[in-house]
mmCIF file of C-alpha atoms and ligand atoms in Angstrom:
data_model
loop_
_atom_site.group_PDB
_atom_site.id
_atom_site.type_symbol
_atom_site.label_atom_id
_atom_site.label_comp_id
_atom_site.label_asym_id
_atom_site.label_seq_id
_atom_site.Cartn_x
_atom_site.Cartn_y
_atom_site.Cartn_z
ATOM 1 C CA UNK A 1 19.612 10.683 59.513
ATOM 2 C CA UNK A 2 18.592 13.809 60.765
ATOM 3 C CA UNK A 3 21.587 15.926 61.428
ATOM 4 C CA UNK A 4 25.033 15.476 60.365
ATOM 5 C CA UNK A 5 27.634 16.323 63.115
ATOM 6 C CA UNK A 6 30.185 13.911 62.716
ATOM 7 C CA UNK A 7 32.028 11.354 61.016
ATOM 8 C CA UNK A 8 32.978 8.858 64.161
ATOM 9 C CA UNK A 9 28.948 8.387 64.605
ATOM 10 C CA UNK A 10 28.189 7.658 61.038
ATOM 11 C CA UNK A 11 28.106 4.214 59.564
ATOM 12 C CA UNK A 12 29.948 2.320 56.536
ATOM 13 C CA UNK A 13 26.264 2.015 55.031
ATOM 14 C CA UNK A 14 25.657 5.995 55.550
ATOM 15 C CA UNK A 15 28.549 7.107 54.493
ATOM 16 C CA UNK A 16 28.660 5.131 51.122
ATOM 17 C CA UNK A 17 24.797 5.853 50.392
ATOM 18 C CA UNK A 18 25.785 9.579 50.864
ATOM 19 C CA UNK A 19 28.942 9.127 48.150
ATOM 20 C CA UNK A 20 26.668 7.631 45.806
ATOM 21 C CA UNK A 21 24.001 10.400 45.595
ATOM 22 C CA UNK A 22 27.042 12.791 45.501
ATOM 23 C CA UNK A 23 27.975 10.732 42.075
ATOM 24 C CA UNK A 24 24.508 11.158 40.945
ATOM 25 C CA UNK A 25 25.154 14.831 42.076
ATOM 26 C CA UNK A 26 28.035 15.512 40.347
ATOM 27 C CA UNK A 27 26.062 13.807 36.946
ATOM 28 C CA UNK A 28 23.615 16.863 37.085
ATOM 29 C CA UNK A 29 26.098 19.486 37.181
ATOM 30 C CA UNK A 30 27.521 17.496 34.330
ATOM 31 C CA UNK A 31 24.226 18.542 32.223
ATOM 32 C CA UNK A 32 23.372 21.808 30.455
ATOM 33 C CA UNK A 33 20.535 23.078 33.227
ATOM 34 C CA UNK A 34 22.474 22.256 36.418
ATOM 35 C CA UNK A 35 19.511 22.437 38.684
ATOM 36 C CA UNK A 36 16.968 20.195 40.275
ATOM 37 C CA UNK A 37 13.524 21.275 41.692
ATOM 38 C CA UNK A 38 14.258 18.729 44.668
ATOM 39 C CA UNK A 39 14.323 21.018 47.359
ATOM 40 C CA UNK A 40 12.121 24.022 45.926
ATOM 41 C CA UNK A 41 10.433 25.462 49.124
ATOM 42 C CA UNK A 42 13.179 24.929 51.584
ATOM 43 C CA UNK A 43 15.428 27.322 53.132
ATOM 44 C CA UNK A 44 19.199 26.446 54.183
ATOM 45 C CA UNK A 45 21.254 29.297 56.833
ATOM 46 C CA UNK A 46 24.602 29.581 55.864
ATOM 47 C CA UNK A 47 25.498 30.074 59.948
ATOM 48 C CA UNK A 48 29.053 30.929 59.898
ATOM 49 C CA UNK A 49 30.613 32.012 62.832
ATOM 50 C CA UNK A 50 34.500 31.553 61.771
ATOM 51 C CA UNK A 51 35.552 32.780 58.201
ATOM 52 C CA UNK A 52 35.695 30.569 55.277
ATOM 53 C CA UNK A 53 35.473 30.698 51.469
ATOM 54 C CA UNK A 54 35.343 26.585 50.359
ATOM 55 C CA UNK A 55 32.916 25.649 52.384
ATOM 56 C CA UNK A 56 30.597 28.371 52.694
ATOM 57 C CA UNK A 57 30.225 29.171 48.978
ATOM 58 C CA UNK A 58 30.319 25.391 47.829
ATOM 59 C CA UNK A 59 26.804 25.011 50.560
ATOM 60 C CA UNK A 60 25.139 28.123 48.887
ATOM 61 C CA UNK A 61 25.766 26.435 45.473
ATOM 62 C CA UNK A 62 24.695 23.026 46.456
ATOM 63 C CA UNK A 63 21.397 24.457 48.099
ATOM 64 C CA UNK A 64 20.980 26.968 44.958
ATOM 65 C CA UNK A 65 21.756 23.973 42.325
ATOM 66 C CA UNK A 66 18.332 22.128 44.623
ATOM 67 C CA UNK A 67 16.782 24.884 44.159
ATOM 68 C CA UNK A 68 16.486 25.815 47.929
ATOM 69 C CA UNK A 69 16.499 29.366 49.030
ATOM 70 C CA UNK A 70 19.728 30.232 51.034
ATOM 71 C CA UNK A 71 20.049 32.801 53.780
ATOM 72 C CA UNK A 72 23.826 33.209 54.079
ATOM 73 C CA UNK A 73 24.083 34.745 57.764
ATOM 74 C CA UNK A 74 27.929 36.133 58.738
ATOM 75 C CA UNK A 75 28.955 36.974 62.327
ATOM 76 C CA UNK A 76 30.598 40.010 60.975
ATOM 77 C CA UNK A 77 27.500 42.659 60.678
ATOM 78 C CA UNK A 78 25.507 40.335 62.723
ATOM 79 C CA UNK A 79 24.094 40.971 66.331
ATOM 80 C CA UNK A 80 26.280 38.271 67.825
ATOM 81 C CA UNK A 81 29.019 41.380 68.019
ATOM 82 C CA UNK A 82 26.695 42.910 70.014
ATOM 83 C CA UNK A 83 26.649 40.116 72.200
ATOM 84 C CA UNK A 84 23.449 37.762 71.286
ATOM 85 C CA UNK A 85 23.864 34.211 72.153
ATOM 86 C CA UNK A 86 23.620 30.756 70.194
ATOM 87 C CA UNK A 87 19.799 30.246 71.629
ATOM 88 C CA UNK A 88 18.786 33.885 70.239
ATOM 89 C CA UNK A 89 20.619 33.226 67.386
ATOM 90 C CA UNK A 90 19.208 29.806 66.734
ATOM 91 C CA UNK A 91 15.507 31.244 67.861
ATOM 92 C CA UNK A 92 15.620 33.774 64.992
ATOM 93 C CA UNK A 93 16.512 31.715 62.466
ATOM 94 C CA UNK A 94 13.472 29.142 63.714
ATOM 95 C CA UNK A 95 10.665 32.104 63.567
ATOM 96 C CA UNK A 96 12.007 32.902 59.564
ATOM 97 C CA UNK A 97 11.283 28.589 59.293
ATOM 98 C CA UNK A 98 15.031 27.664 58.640
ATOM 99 C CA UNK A 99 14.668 23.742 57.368
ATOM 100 C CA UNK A 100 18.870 23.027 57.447
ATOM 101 C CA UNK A 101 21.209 25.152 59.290
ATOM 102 C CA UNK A 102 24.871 24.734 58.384
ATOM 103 C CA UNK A 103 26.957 26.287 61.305
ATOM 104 C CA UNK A 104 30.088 26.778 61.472
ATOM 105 C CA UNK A 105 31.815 27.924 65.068
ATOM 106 C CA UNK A 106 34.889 28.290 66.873
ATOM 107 C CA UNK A 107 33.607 26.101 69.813
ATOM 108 C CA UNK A 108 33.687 22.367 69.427
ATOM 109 C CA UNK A 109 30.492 20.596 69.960
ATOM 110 C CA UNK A 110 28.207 24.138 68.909
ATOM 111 C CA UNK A 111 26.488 22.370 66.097
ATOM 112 C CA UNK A 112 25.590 19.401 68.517
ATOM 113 C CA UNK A 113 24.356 21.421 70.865
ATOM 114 C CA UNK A 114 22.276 23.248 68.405
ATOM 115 C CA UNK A 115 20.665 19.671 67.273
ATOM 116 C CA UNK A 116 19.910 19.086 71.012
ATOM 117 C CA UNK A 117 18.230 21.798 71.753
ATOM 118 C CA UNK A 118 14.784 22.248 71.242
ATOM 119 C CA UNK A 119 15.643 26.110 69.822
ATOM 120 C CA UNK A 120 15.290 25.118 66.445
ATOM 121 C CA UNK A 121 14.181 22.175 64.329
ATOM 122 C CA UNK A 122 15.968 22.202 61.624
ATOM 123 C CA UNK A 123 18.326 19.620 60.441
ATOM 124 C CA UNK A 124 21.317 20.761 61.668
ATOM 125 C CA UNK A 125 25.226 20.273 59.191
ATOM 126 C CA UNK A 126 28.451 20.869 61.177
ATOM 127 C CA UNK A 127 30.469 23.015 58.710
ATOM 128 C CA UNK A 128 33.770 22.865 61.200
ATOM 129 C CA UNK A 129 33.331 23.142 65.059
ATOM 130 C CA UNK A 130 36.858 23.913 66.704
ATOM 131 C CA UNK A 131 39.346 21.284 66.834
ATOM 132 C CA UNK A 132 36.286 18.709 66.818
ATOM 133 C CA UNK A 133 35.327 17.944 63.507
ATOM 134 C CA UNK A 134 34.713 18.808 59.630
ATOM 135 C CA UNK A 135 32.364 15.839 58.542
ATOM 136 C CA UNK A 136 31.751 17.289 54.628
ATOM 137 C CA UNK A 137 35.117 17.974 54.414
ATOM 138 C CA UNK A 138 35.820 14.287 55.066
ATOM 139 C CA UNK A 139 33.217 13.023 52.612
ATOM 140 C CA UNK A 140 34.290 15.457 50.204
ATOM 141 C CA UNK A 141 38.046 13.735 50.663
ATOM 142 C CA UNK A 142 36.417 10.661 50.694
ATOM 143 C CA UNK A 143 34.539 11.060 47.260
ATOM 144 C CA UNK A 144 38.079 12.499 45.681
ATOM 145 C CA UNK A 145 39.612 9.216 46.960
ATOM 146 C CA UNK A 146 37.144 6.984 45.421
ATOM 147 C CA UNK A 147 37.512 8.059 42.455
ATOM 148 C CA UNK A 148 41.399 8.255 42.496
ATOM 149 C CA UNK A 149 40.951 4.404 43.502
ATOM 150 C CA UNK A 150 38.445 3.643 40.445
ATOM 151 C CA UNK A 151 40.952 5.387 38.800
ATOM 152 C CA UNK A 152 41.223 8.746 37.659
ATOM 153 C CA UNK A 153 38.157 10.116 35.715
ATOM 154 C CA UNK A 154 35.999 7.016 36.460
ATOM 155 C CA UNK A 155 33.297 6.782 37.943
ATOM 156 C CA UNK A 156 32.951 4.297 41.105
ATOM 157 C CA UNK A 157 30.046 1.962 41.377
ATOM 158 C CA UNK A 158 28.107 2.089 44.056
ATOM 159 C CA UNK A 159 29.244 0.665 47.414
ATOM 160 C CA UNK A 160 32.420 0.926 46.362
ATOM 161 C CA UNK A 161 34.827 1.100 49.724
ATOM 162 C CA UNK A 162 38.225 2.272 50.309
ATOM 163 C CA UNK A 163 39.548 -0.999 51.120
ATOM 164 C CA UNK A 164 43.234 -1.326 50.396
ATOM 165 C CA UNK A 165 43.802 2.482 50.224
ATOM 166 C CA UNK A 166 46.731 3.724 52.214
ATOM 167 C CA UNK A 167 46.389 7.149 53.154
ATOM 168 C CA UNK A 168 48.916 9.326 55.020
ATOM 169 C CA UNK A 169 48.248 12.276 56.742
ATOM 170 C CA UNK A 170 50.877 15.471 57.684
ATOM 171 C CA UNK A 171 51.220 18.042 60.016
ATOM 172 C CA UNK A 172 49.037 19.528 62.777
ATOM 173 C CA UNK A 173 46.538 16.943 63.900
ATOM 174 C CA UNK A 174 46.367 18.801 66.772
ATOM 175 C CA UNK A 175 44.422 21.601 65.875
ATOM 176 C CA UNK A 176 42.759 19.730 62.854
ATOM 177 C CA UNK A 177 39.128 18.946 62.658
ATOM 178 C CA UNK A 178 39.590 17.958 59.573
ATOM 179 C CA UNK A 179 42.345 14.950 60.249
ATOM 180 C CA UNK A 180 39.566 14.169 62.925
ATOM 181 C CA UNK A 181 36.972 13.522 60.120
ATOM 182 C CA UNK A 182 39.288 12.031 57.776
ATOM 183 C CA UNK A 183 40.487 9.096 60.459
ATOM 184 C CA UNK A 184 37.073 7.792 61.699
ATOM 185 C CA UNK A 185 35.693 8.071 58.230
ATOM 186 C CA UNK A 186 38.638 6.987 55.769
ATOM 187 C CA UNK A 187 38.893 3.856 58.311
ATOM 188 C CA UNK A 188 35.268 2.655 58.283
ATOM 189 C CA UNK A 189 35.326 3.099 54.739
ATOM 190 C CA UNK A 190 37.883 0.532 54.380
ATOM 191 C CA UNK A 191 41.359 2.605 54.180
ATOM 192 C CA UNK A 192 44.681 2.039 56.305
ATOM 193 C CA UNK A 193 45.281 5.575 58.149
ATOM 194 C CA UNK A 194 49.051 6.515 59.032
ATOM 195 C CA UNK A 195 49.587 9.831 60.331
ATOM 196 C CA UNK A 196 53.015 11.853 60.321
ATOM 197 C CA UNK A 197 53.545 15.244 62.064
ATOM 198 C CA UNK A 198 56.298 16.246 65.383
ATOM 199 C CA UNK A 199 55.141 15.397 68.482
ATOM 200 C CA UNK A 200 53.739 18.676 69.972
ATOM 201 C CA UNK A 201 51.163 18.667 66.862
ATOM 202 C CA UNK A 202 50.016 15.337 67.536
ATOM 203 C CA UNK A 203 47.184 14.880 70.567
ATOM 204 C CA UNK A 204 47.177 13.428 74.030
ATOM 205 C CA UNK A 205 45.625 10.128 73.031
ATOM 206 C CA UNK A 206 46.628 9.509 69.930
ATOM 207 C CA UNK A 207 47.808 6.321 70.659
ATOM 208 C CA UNK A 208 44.304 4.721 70.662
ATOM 209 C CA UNK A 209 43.306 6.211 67.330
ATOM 210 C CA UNK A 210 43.015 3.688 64.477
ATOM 211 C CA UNK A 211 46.211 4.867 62.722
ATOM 212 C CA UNK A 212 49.818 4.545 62.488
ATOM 213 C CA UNK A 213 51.474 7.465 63.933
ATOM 214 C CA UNK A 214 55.295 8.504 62.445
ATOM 215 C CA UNK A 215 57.172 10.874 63.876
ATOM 216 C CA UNK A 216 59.228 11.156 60.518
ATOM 217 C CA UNK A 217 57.838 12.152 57.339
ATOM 218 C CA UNK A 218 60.092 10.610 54.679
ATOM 219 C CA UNK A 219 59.448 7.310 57.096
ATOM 220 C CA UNK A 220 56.529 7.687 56.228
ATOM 221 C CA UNK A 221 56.352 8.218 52.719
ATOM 222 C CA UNK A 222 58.450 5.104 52.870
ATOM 223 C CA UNK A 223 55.713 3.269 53.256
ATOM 224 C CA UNK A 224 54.122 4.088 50.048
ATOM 225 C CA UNK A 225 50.605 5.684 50.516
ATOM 226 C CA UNK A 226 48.124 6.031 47.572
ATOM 227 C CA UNK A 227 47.591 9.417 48.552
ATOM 228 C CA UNK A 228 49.383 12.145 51.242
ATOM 229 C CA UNK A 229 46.884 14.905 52.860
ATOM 230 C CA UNK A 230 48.737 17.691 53.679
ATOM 231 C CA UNK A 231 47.075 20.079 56.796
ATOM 232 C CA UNK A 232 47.514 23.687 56.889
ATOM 233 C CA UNK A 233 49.065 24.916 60.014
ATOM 234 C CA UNK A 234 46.660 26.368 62.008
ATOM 235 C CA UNK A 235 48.751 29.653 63.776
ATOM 236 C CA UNK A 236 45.470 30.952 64.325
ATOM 237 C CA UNK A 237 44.779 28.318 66.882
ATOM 238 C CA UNK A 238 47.648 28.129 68.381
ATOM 239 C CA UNK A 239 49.015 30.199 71.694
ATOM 240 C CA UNK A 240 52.686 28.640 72.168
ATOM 241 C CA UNK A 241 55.269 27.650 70.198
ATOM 242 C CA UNK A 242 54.996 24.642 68.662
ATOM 243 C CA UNK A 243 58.001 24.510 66.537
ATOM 244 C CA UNK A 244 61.276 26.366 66.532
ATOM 245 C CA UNK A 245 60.741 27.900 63.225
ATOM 246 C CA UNK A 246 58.762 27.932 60.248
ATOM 247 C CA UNK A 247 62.116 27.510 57.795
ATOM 248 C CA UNK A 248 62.760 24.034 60.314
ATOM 249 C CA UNK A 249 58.560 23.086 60.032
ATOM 250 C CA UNK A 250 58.892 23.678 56.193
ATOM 251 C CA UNK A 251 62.136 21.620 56.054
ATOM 252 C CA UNK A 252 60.972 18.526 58.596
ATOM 253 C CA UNK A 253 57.279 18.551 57.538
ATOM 254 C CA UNK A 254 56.532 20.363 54.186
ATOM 255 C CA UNK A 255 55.886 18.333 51.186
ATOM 256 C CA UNK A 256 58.222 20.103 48.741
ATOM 257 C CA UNK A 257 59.920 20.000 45.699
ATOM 258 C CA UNK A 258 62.279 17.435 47.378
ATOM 259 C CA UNK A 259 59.495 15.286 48.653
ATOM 260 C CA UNK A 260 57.836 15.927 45.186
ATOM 261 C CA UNK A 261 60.696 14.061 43.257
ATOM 262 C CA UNK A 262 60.737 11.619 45.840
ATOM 263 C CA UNK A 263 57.707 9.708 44.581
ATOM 264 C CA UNK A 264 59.022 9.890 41.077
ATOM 265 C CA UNK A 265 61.837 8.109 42.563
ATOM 266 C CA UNK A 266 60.206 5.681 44.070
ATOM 267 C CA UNK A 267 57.962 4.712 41.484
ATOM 268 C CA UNK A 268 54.387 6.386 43.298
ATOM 269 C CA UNK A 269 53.232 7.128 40.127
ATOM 270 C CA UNK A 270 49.574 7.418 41.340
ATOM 271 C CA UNK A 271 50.104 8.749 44.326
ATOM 272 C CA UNK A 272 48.104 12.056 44.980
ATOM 273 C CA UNK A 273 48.623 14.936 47.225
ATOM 274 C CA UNK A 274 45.525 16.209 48.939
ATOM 275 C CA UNK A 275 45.262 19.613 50.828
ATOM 276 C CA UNK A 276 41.817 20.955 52.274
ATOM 277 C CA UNK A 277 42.568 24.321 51.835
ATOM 278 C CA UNK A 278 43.504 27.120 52.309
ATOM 279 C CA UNK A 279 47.203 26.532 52.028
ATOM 280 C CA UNK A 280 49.939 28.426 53.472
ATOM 281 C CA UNK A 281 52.069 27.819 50.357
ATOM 282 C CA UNK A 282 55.986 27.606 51.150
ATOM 283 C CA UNK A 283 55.162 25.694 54.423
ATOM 284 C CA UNK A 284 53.211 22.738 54.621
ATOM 285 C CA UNK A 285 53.242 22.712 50.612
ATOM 286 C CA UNK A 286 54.625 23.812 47.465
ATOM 287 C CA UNK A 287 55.281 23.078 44.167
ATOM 288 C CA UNK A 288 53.360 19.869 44.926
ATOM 289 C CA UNK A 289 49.857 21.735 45.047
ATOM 290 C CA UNK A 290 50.442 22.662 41.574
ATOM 291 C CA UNK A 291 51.558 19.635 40.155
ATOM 292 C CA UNK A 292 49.748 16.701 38.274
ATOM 293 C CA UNK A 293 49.536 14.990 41.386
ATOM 294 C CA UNK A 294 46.998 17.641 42.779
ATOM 295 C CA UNK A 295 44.026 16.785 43.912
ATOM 296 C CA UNK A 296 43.076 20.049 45.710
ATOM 297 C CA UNK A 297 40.913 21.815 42.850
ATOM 298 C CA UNK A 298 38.834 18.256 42.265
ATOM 299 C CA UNK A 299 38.443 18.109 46.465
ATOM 300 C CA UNK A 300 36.819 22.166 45.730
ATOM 301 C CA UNK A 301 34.735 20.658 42.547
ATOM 302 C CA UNK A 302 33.606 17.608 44.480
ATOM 303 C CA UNK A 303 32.587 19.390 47.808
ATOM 304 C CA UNK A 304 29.554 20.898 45.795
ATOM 305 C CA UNK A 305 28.205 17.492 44.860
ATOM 306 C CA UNK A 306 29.044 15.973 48.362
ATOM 307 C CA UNK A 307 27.106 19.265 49.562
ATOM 308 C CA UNK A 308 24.087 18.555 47.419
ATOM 309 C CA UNK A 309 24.161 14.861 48.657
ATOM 310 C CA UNK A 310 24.332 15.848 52.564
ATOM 311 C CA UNK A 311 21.071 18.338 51.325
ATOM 312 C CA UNK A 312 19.170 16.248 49.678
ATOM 313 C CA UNK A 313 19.659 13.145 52.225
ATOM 314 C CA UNK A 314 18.543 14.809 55.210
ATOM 315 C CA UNK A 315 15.925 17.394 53.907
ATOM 316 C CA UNK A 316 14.233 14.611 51.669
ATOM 317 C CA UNK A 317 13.686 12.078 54.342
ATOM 318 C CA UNK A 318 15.569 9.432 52.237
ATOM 319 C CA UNK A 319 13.773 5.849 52.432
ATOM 320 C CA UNK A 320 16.832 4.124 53.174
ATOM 321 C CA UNK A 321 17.239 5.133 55.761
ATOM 322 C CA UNK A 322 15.400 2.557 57.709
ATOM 323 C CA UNK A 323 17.709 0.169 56.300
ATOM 324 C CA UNK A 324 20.331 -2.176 58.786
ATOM 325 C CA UNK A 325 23.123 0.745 59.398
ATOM 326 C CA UNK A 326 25.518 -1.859 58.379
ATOM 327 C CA UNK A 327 23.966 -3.138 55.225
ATOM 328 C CA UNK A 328 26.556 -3.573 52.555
ATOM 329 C CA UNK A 329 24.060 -2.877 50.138
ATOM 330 C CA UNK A 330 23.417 0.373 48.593
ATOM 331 C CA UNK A 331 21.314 1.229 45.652
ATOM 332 C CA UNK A 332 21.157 4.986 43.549
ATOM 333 C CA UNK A 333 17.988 6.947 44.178
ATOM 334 C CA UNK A 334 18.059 6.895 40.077
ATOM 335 C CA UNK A 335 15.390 9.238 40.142
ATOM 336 C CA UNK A 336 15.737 11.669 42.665
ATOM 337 C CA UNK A 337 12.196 11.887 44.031
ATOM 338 C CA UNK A 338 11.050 15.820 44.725
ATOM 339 C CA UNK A 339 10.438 15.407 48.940
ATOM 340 C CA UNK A 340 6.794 16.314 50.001
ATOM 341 C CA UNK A 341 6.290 18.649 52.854
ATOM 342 C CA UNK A 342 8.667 19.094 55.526
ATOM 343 C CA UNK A 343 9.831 15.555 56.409
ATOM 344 C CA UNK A 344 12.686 16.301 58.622
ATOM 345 C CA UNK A 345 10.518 18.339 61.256
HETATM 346 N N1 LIG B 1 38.578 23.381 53.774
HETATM 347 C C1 LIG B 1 37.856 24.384 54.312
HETATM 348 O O1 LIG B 1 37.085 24.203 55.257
HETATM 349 O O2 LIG B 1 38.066 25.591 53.723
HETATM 350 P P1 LIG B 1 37.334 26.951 54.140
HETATM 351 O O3 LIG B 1 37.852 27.335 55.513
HETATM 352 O O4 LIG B 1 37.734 27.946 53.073
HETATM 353 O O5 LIG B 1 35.868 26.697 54.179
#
């Protein structure tokens, strides 16, 4: 693997040998000294051309905690407002001998465009392109559900899938990369997808995803997932009305205190509620991001690790990868080799 761009693309095998280095991850920044020396040498850009806080500063600590050097470049104070283009961009950051570039940009299908080109050879990450996708927030989602499924505070073994997991998720799949992400990887992984949200929030198309699609939240709920992934409400992608109000999108599609209760009721007593962040609190969510059920501060925790993982995989050149893509076998790298040279170039 030399980029990562996208969930659809990436196989059951890759997928689960990148959750199981993010467990081995997540060991080291278990330990006193939370560094490794594994990518000493390299540099990662931080190339963020939308705003973000989660994913931006969980990179730079995964590249810092591999000891990589980070440049963290921001549009704002940049020469891209005075116009400069991807290419010059990209050609900068080549001649200062970028080795991983983790863009972010408003435009879907940037970051594949950038690992197409021959403007930089880097290993490119897709922090969020558009509506397209958001492939570590997926695998960051992923890892949180795993270990929900091994149950709480345990630790999966390796290979282990999602098989039998129901999850459900709410609102605007329209404008979400990250419900993009979350269906083609949480269904190769093994889980049953259902997703809930009114009509003018759900895509042209939707129909061939492999999901469920409700129309009705509390018909969905009724068919008692293991965990419910709430998505913000993008306004800032949005240039019509979508909705008649936000007291009637709160009411029709926020999980609140109501909803909450509901899966007391019902007996859900392991059910989670999952939110990527950042929330508009009194909409799509309420009470319920505060509540035991909460997974949203483990999904911040375990995006570090799953960062480090995503690193470490494609800077290192990792030996399996010459493996079948859909091998069902998957062993640790228990001893996190340091990489030699530049093996992704
Ligand atoms: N979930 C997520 O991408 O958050 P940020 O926009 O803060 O990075």
């Amino acid at each position: 693997m030399k980029h990562l761009l996208s969930t659809r693309d990436l196989s059951a095998a890759s997928a689960l040998r990148l959750l199981d280095v993010a467990e081995e991850m997540s060991a080291v920044g278990e330990r006193e000294i939370k560094k490794l020396p594994a990518l000493r040498g390299r540099t990662v850009v931080n190339l963020f051309f939308e705003d973000s806080t989660r994913t931006r500063i969980s990179f730079e600590a995964a590249a810092k905690r591999l000891s990589a050097d980070v440049i963290n470049f921001a549009v704002k104070g940049s020469s891209v407002s005075k116009g400069e283009s991807l290419k010059d961009t990209a050609q900068t950051l080549e001649a200062m001998s970028a080795d991983a570039v983790v863009i972010r940009h408003p435009a879907s299908g940037a970051p594949a465009r950038l690992a197409a080109s021959d403007w930089i050879d880097a290993a490119v990450i897709n922090a969020g392109d558009g509506t397209h996708e958001h492939p570590t927030q997926a695998l960051l989602d992923a890892f949180t559900l795993r270990r929900h499924w091994a149950r709480i505070g345990g630790t999966p073994s390796a290979g282990t899938t999602l098989a039998g997991m129901k999850v459900l998720i709410v609102g605007d799949v329209l404008h979400s990369r990250v419900a993009r992400s979350n269906v083609w990887l949480l269904t190769t992984l093994g889980a049953e997808v259902l997703l809930a949200g009114p009509p003018t929030l759900l895509p042209v198309g939707i129909g061939s995803w492999p999901c469920t699609v409700f129309y009705d939240l509390d018909e969905a709920i009724a068919q008692r997932p293991d965990a419910v992934m709430m998505l913000r409400l993008q306004a800032e992608r949005m240039n019509a009305a979508f909705f008649p109000s936000t007291r009637e999108y709160s009411r029709r599609w926020g999980f609140d205190d109501g909803r909450l209760a509901l899966l007391d009721i019902m007996g859900l007593d392991d059910t989670v509620i999952m939110h990527p962040g950042p929330m508009n609190r009194g909409l799509e969510i309420s009470a319920a991001a505060d509540s035991p059920r909460s997974t949203i501060l483990a999904q911040v925790r375990n995006g570090v690790s799953v960062r480090m993982a995503a690193l470490y995989l494609l800077l290192s050149g990792d030996p399996h990868d010459d493996e079948p893509r859909d091998d069902e076998t998957h062993s640790l790298p228990h001893d996190l080799p340091i990489p030699e040279g530049r093996t992704t170039r």
